[in-house]
Short mmCIF file of N, CA and C in Angstrom, two decimals:
data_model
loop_
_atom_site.label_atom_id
_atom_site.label_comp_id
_atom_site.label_asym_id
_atom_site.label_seq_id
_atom_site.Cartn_x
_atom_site.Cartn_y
_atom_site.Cartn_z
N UNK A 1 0.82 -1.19 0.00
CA UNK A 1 0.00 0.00 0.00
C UNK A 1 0.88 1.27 0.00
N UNK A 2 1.97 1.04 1.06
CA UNK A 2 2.44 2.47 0.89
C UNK A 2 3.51 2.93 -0.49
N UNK A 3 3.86 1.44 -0.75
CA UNK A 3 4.27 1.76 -2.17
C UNK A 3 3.37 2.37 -3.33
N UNK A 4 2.52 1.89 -3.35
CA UNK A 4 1.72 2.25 -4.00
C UNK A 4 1.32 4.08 -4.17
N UNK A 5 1.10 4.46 -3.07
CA UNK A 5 1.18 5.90 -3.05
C UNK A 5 2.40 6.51 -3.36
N UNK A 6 3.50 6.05 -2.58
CA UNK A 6 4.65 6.06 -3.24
C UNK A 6 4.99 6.81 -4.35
N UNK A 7 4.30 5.59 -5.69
CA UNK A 7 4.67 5.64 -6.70
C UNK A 7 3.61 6.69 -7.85
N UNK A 8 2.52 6.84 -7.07
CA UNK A 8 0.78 7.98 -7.17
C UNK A 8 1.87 9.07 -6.97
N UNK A 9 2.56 9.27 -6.19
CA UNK A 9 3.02 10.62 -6.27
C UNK A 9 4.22 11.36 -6.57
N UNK A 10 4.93 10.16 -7.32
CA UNK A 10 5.75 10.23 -8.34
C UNK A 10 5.28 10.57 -9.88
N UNK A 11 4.31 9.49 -9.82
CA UNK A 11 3.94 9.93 -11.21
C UNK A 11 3.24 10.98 -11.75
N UNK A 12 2.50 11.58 -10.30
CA UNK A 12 1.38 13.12 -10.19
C UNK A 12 2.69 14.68 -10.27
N UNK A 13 3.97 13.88 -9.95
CA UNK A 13 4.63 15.08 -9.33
C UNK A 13 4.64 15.94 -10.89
N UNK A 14 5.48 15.15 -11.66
CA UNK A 14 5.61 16.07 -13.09
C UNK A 14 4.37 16.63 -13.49
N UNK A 15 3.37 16.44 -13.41
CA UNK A 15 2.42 17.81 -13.71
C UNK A 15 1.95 18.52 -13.00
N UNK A 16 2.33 18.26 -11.28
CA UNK A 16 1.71 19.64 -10.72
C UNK A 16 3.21 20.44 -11.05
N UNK A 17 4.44 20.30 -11.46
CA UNK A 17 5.48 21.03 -11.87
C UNK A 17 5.17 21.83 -13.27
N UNK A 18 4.65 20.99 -13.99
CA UNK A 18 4.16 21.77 -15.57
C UNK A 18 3.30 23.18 -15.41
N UNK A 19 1.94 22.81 -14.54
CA UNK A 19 1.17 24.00 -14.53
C UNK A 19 1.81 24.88 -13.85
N UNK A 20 2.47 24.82 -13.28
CA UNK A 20 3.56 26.23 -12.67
C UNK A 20 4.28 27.06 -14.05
N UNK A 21 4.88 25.91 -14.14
CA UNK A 21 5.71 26.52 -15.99
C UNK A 21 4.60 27.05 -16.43
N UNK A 22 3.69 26.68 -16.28
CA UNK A 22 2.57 27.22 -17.83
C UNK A 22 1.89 28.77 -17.29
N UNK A 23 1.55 29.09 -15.95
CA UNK A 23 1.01 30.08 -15.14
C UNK A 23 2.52 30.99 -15.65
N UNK A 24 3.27 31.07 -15.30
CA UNK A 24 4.57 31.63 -15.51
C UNK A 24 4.68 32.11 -16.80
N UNK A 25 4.29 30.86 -17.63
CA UNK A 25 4.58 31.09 -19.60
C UNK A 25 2.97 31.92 -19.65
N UNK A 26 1.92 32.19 -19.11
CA UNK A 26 0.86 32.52 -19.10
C UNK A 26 1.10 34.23 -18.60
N UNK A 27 1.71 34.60 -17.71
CA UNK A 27 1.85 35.60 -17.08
C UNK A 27 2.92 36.55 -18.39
N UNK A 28 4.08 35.74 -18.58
CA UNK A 28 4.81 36.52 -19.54
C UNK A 28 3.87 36.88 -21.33
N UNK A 29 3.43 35.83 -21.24
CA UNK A 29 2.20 36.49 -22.94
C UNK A 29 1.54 37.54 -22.52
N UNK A 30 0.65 37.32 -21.16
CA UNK A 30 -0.25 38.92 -20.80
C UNK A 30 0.22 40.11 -20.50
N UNK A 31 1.56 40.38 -21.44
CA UNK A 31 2.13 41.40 -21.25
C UNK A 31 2.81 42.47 -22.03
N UNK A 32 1.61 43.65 -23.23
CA UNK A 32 2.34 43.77 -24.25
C UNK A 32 3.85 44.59 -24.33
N UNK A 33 4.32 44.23 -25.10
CA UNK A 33 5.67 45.40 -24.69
C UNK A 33 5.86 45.39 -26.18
N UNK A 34 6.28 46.99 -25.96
CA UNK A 34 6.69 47.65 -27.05
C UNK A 34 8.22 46.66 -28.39
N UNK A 35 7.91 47.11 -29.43
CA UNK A 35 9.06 46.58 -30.30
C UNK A 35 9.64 47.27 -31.33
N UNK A 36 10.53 47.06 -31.65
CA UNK A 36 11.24 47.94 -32.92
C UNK A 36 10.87 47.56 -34.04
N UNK A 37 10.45 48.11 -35.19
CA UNK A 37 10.64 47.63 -36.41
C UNK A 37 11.73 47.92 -37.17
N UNK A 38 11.92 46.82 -38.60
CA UNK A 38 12.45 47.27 -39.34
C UNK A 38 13.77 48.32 -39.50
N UNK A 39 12.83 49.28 -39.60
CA UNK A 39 13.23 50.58 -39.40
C UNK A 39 13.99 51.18 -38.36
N UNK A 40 13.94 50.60 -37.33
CA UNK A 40 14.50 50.87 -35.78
C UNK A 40 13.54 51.72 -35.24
N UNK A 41 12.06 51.97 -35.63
CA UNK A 41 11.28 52.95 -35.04
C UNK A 41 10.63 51.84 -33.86
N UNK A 42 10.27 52.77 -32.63
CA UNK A 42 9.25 52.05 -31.97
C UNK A 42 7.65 51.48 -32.74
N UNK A 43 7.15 50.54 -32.47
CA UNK A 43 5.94 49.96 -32.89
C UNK A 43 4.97 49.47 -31.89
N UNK A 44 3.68 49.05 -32.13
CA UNK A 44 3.01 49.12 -31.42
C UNK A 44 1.71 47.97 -32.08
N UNK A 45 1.53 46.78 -31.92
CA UNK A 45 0.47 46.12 -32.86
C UNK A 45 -0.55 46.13 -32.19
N UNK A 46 -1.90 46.35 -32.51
CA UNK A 46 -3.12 46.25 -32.19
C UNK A 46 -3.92 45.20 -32.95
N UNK A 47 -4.13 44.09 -32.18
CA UNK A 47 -4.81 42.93 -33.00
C UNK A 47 -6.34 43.22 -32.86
N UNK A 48 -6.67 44.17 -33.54
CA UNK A 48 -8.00 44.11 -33.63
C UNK A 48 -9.09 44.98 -34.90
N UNK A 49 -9.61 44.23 -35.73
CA UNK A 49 -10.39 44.97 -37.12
C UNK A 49 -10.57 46.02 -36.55
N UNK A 50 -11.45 46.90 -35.66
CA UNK A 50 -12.01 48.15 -35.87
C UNK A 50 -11.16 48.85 -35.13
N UNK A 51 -9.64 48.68 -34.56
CA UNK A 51 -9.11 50.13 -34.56
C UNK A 51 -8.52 50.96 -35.69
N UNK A 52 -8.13 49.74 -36.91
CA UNK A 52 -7.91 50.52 -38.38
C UNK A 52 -8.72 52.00 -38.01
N UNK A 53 -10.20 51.67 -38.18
CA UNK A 53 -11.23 52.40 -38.61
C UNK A 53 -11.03 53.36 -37.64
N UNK A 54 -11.48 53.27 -36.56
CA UNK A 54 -10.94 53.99 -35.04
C UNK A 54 -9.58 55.10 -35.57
N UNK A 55 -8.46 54.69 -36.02
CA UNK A 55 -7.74 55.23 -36.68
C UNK A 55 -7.80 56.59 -37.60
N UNK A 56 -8.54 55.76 -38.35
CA UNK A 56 -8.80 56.70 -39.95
C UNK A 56 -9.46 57.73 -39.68
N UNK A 57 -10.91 57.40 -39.02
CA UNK A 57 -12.25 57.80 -38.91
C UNK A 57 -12.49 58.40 -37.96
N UNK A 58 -12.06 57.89 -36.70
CA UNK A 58 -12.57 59.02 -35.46
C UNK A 58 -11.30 59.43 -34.37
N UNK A 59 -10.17 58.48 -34.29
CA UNK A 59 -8.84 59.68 -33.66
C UNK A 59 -8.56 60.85 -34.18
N UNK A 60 -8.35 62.04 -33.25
CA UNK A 60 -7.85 63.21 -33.81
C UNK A 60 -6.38 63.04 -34.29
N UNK A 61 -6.08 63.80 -35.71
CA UNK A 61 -4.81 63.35 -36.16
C UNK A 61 -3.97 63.70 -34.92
N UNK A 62 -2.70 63.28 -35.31
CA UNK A 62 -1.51 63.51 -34.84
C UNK A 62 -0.85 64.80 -34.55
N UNK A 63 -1.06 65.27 -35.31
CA UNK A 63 -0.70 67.01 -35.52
C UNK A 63 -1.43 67.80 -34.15
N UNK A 64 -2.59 67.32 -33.76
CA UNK A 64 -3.02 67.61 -32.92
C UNK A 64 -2.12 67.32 -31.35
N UNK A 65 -1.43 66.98 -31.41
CA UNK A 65 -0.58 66.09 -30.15
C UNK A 65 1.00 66.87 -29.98
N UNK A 66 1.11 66.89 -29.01
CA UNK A 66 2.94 67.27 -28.98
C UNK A 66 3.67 65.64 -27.86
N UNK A 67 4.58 65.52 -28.45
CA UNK A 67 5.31 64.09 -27.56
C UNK A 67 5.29 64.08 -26.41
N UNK A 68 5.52 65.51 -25.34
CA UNK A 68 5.43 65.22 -24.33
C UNK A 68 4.59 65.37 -23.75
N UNK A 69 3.17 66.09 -24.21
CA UNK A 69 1.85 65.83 -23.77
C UNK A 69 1.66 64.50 -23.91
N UNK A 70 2.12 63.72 -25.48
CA UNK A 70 1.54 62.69 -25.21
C UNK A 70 2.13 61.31 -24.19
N UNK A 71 3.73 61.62 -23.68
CA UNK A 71 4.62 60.97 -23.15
C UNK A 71 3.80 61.28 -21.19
N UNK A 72 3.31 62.13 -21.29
CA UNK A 72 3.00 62.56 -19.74
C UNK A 72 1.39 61.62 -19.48
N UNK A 73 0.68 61.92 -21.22
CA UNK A 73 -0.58 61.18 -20.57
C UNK A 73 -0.25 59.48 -20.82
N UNK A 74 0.59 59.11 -21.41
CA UNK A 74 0.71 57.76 -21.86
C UNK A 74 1.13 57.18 -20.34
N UNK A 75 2.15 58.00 -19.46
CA UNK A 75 3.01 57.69 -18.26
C UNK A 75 1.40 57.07 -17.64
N UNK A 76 0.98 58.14 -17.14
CA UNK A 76 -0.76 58.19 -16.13
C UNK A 76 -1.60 57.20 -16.71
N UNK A 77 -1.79 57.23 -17.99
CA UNK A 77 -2.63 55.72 -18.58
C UNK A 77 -2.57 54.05 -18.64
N UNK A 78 -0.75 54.18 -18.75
CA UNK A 78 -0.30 52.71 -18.57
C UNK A 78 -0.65 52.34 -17.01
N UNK A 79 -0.54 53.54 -15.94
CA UNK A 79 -0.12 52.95 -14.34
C UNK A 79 -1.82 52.50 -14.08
N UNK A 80 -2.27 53.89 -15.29
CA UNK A 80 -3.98 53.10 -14.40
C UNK A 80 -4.71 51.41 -15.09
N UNK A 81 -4.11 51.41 -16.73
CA UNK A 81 -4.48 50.40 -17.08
C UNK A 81 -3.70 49.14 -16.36
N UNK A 82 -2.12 49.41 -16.24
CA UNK A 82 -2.01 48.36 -15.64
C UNK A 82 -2.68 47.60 -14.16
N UNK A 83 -2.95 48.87 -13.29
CA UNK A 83 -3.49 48.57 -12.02
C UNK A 83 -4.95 47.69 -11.99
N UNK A 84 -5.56 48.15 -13.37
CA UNK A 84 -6.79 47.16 -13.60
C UNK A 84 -6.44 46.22 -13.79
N UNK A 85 -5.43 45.63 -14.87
CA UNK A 85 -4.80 44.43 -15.26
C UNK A 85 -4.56 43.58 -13.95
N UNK A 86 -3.80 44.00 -12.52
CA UNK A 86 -3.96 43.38 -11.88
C UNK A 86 -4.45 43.32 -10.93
N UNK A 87 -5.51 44.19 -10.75
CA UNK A 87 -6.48 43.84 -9.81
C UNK A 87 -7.61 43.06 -9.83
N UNK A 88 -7.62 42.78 -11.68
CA UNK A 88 -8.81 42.08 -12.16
C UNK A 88 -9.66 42.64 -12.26
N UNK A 89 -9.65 44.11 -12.65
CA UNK A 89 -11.23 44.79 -12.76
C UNK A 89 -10.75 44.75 -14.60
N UNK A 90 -11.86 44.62 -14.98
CA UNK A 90 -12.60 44.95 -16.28
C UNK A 90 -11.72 43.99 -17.12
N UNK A 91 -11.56 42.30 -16.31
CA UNK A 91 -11.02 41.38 -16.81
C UNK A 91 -11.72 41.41 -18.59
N UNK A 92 -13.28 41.71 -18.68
CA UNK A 92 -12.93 41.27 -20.36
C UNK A 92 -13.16 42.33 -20.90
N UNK A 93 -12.43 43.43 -20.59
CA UNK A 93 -11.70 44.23 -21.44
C UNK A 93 -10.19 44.26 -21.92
N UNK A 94 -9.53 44.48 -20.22
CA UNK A 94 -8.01 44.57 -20.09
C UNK A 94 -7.50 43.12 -19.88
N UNK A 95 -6.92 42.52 -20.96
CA UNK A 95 -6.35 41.29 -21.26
C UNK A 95 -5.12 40.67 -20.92
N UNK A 96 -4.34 42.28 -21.08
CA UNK A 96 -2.37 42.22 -20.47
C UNK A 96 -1.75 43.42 -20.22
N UNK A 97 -1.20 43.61 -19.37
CA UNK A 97 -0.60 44.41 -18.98
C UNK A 97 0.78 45.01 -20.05
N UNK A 98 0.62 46.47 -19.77
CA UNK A 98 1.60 47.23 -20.32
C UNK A 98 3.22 47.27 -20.40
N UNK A 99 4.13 47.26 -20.73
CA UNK A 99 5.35 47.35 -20.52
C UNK A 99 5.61 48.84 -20.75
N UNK A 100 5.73 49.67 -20.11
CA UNK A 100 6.15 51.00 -20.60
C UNK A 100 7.62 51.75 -19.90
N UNK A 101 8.22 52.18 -20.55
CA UNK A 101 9.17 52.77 -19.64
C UNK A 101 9.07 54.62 -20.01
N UNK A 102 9.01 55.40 -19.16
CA UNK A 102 8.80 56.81 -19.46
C UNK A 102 9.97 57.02 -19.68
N UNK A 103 10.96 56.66 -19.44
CA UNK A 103 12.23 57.11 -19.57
C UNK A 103 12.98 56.67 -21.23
N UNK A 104 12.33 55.93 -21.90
CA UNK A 104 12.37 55.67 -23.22
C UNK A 104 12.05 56.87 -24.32
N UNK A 105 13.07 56.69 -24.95
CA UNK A 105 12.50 57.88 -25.89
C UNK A 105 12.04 57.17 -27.55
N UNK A 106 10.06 56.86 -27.35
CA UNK A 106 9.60 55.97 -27.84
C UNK A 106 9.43 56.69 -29.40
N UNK A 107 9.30 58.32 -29.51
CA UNK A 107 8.81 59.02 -30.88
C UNK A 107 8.01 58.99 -30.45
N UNK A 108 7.02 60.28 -31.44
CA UNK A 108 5.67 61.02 -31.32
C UNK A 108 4.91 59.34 -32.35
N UNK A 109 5.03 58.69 -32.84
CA UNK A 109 4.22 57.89 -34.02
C UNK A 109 3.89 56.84 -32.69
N UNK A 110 5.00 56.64 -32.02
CA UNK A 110 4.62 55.41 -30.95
C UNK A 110 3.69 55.62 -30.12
N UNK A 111 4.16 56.97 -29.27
CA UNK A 111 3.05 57.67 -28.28
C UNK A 111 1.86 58.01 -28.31
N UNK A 112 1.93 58.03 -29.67
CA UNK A 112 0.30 58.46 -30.42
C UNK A 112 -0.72 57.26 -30.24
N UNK A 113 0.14 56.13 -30.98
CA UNK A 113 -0.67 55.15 -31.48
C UNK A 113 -1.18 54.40 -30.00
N UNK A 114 -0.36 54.49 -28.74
CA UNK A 114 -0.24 53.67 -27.38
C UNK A 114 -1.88 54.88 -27.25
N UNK A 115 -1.21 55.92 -27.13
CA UNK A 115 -2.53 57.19 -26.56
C UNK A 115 -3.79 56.86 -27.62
N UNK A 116 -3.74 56.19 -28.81
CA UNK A 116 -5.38 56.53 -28.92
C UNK A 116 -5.57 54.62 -28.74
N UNK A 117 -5.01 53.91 -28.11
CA UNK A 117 -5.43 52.64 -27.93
C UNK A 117 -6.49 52.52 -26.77
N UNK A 118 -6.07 53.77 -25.87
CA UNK A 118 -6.60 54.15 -24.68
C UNK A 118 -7.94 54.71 -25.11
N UNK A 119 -7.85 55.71 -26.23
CA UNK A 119 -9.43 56.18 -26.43
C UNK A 119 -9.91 55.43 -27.04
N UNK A 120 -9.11 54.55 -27.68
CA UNK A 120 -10.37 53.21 -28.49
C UNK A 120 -10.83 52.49 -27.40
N UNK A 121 -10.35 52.39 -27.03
CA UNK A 121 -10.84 51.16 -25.89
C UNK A 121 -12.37 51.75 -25.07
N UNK A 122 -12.16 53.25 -24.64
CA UNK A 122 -13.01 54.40 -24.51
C UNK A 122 -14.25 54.45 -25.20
N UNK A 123 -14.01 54.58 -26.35
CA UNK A 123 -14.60 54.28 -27.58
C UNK A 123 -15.75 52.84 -28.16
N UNK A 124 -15.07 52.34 -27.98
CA UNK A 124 -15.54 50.96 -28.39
C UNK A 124 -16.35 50.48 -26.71
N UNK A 125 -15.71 50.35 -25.92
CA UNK A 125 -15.98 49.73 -24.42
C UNK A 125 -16.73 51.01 -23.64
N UNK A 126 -16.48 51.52 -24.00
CA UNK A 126 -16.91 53.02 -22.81
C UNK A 126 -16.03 52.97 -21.43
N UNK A 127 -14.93 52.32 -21.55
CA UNK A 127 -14.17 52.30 -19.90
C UNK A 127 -12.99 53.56 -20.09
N UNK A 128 -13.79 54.14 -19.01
CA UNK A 128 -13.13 55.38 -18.51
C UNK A 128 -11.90 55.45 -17.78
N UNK A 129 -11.29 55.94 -18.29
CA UNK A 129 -9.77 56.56 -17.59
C UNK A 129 -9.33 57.83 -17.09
N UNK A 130 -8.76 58.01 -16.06
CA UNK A 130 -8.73 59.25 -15.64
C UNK A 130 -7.99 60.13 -16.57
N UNK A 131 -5.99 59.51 -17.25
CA UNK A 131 -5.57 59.92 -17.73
C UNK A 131 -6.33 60.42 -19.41
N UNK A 132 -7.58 60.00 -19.80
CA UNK A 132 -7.92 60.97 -21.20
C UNK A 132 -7.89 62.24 -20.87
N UNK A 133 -7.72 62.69 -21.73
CA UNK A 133 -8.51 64.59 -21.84
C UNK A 133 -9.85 64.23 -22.09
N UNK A 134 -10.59 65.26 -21.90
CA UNK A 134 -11.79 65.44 -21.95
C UNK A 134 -12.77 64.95 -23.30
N UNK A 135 -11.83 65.44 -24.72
CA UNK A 135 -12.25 65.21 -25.64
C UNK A 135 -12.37 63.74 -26.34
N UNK A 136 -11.31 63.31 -25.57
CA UNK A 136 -11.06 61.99 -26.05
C UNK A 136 -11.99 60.81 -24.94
N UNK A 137 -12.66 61.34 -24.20
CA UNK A 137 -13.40 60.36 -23.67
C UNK A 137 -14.85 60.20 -24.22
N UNK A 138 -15.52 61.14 -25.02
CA UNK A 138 -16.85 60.86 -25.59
C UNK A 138 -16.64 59.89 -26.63
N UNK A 139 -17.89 59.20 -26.24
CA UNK A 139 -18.06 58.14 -27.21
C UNK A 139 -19.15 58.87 -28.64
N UNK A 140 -18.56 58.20 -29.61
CA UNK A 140 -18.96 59.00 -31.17
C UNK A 140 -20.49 57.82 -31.26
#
């Protein structure tokens, strides 16, 4: 008999070891972080059809923006999105947490695109953030 368990918890051990690896390999995917392209510019992918449109159609251009307005509200937006990320509020919205460093010097094309991910999300979801401006929180 006691072999028997013994050997129950030998053979149980390798997978309560796996789901650890996998929570771990699970934690590092929910986490987007910025990348370089090509080009050596910062980038930013958004896997989703309607922020194209979101894009085209209802962000205010770029021109409208200066880097370090948008570097100051991007700082305040990542700390609040991330804090949802792990507190578990607005689990099926906020999916993974941010990688941001303020101290990066990401370009106005990067900062932009991170800052209106925040009003899409606004946009599309209606979840409010403190860091928008005013304009960028009505929904169209």
């Amino acid at each position: 008999m006691k072999n028997l368990i013994f050997l129950i918890i030998i053979v149980l051990l390798p997978f309560s070891c796996s789901a650890q690896d996998n929570a771990k390999n699970d934690k590092e995917k929910s986490e987007m972080k910025p990348s370089k392209n090509d080009d050596g510019e910062w980038d930013l992918t958004v896997i989703d059809t309607q922020f194209d449109y979101f894009m085209s159609a209802v962000a205010k251009p770029v021109s409208q923006y200066s880097e370090s307005y948008l570097k100051t509200k991007n700082t305040l937006l990542v700390g609040e999105w991330n804090s949802y990320f792990f507190s578990g509020r607005h689990r099926n919205i906020i999916e993974s947490s941010i990688d941001y460093d303020p101290k990066e010097n990401y370009g106005i094309k990067f900062e932009y695109k991170l800052y209106q991910v925040f009003a899409y999300v606004n946009w599309k979801y209606g979840l409010r953030m403190n860091g928008l401006s005013g304009s960028d929180t009505t929904r169209y």
